[in-house]
Amino acid sequence: MTDATSRDGSRSGSTAQPVGGAKGPDELRRQIEETRGQLGDTVEELAGKADVKGRAKAKAADLKDKAGAMSVQLRSSAAHAGHAVQDKAGRAGHTAQDKAGRARDAAERRTPGRARGAVRAGLGHPRAVLAAGAAAGVVVAASLVRHRRHGHC
């Protein structure tokens, strides 16, 4: 690609000084060094833009850092939510225990004398109450079967 030279001696599309502007060999050397520096900077910029692999690696590293930060933030949010759920579950458990205690107390107040002691014992040993109820059911069922066989129905 060639640059056109205008009437004043400068080239269009170029950052170069006017042609023939050097006043001596030292000035010409300075201009050459300046032009070399500018050319070196331009080459570095173009090389950076052309280095697609390097830019992709830099972008990937940046995205990895952002993902790591997001992961830490999400873990923190999840831990906070977990603690909130634990707190609510604990309060619900205490509320249920309080209600069960109030229901037990109400049942005890309605049950007279000896039965009150049996209810307290039953609440303390639910498996024993279940076993006794099952045994009573077997006894009742056996007596019904026996009565029917002997014609008492």
Coordinates of C-alpha atoms in Angstrom, one line a residue:
M1 CA 0.0 0.0 0.0
T2 CA 1.4 3.4 -0.9
D3 CA 0.6 6.8 0.6
A4 CA 0.0 9.7 -1.7
T5 CA 2.1 12.8 -1.1
S6 CA 0.3 16.1 -0.9
R7 CA 1.6 19.5 -2.1
D8 CA 3.1 20.4 1.3
G9 CA 5.2 17.3 1.2
S10 CA 3.4 15.2 3.8
R11 CA 2.0 11.8 3.2
S12 CA -1.8 11.2 3.6
G13 CA -2.7 8.4 6.0
S14 CA 0.6 8.4 7.7
T15 CA 2.0 9.9 10.9
A16 CA 5.3 10.5 9.2
Q17 CA 6.9 14.0 9.2
P18 CA 7.1 16.0 5.9
V19 CA 9.5 14.5 3.4
G20 CA 12.8 16.3 3.4
G21 CA 12.1 17.9 6.8
A22 CA 15.4 16.8 8.4
K23 CA 17.9 19.5 8.8
G24 CA 20.9 17.3 9.1
P25 CA 22.1 13.8 9.7
D26 CA 21.5 14.0 13.5
E27 CA 17.9 15.2 13.0
L28 CA 17.4 12.4 10.4
R29 CA 18.7 9.8 12.9
R30 CA 16.4 11.1 15.6
Q31 CA 13.4 10.9 13.2
I32 CA 14.4 7.4 12.3
E33 CA 14.6 6.3 15.9
E34 CA 11.2 7.9 16.6
T35 CA 9.6 6.2 13.7
R36 CA 11.2 2.9 14.8
G37 CA 9.7 3.3 18.3
Q38 CA 6.2 4.1 16.8
L39 CA 6.5 1.2 14.5
G40 CA 7.5 -1.1 17.4
D41 CA 4.5 0.1 19.4
T42 CA 2.2 -0.5 16.4
V43 CA 3.6 -4.0 15.9
E44 CA 3.1 -4.8 19.6
E45 CA -0.6 -3.7 19.4
L46 CA -1.2 -5.7 16.2
A47 CA 0.6 -8.8 17.7
G48 CA -1.6 -8.5 20.8
K49 CA -4.8 -8.3 18.7
A50 CA -3.6 -11.2 16.5
D51 CA -2.8 -13.4 19.6
V52 CA -6.3 -15.0 19.7
K53 CA -5.1 -17.9 21.8
G54 CA -3.5 -15.6 24.4
R55 CA -6.6 -13.4 24.6
A56 CA -8.8 -16.5 24.9
K57 CA -6.6 -17.8 27.8
A58 CA -6.8 -14.4 29.5
K59 CA -10.6 -14.3 29.1
A60 CA -10.9 -17.9 30.4
A61 CA -8.8 -17.0 33.4
D62 CA -11.0 -14.0 34.1
L63 CA -14.2 -16.0 33.8
K64 CA -12.7 -18.7 36.1
D65 CA -12.0 -16.1 38.7
K66 CA -15.5 -14.7 38.4
A67 CA -17.0 -18.3 38.6
G68 CA -14.9 -19.0 41.8
A69 CA -16.2 -15.8 43.4
M70 CA -19.8 -16.7 42.5
S71 CA -19.3 -20.2 43.9
V72 CA -18.1 -18.8 47.2
Q73 CA -21.1 -16.4 47.3
L74 CA -23.5 -19.2 46.5
R75 CA -22.0 -21.5 49.2
S76 CA -22.4 -18.7 51.7
S77 CA -26.0 -18.1 50.7
A78 CA -26.8 -21.8 50.9
A79 CA -25.2 -22.0 54.3
H80 CA -27.2 -19.1 55.5
A81 CA -30.4 -20.6 54.1
G82 CA -29.6 -23.9 55.8
H83 CA -29.1 -22.2 59.2
A84 CA -32.4 -20.4 58.7
V85 CA -34.2 -23.7 58.0
Q86 CA -32.6 -25.4 61.0
D87 CA -33.7 -22.5 63.2
K88 CA -37.3 -22.8 61.9
A89 CA -37.3 -26.6 62.3
G90 CA -36.1 -26.2 65.8
R91 CA -38.8 -23.7 66.7
A92 CA -41.4 -26.0 65.1
G93 CA -40.2 -28.9 67.1
H94 CA -40.3 -27.0 70.3
T95 CA -43.8 -25.8 69.4
A96 CA -44.9 -29.4 68.8
Q97 CA -43.5 -30.5 72.1
D98 CA -45.3 -27.7 73.9
K99 CA -48.6 -28.6 72.3
A100 CA -48.1 -32.3 73.1
G101 CA -47.3 -31.4 76.7
R102 CA -50.4 -29.2 77.0
A103 CA -52.5 -32.0 75.4
R104 CA -51.1 -34.5 77.9
D105 CA -51.8 -32.2 80.8
A106 CA -55.4 -31.6 79.6
A107 CA -55.9 -35.4 79.3
E108 CA -54.5 -35.9 82.9
R109 CA -57.0 -33.2 84.2
R110 CA -59.9 -35.0 82.6
T111 CA -59.0 -38.5 83.8
P112 CA -60.0 -39.3 87.4
G113 CA -57.8 -40.8 90.1
R114 CA -56.3 -44.2 89.3
A115 CA -56.8 -43.9 85.5
R116 CA -54.7 -40.7 85.6
G117 CA -51.7 -42.8 86.8
A118 CA -52.3 -45.3 84.1
V119 CA -52.4 -42.6 81.4
R120 CA -49.1 -41.2 82.7
A121 CA -47.5 -44.6 82.6
G122 CA -48.9 -45.2 79.1
L123 CA -47.6 -41.9 77.8
G124 CA -44.2 -42.8 79.2
H125 CA -44.3 -46.4 77.6
P126 CA -46.3 -46.3 74.3
R127 CA -45.0 -49.8 73.2
A128 CA -46.2 -51.4 76.4
V129 CA -49.7 -49.8 75.9
L130 CA -49.7 -51.0 72.3
A131 CA -48.8 -54.6 73.3
A132 CA -51.4 -54.6 76.1
G133 CA -54.1 -53.3 73.6
A134 CA -53.1 -56.0 71.1
A135 CA -53.3 -58.7 73.8
A136 CA -56.7 -57.5 74.9
G137 CA -57.9 -57.5 71.3
V138 CA -56.8 -61.2 71.0
V139 CA -58.6 -62.1 74.2
V140 CA -61.8 -60.4 73.0
A141 CA -61.6 -62.0 69.5
A142 CA -61.0 -65.5 71.0
S143 CA -64.0 -65.2 73.4
L144 CA -66.2 -64.1 70.5
V145 CA -65.1 -67.1 68.4
R146 CA -65.7 -69.5 71.4
H147 CA -69.2 -68.1 72.0
R148 CA -70.2 -68.6 68.4
R149 CA -69.0 -72.2 68.3
H150 CA -71.1 -73.1 71.3
G151 CA -74.2 -71.5 70.0
H152 CA -74.4 -68.6 72.4
C153 CA -75.1 -66.1 69.7

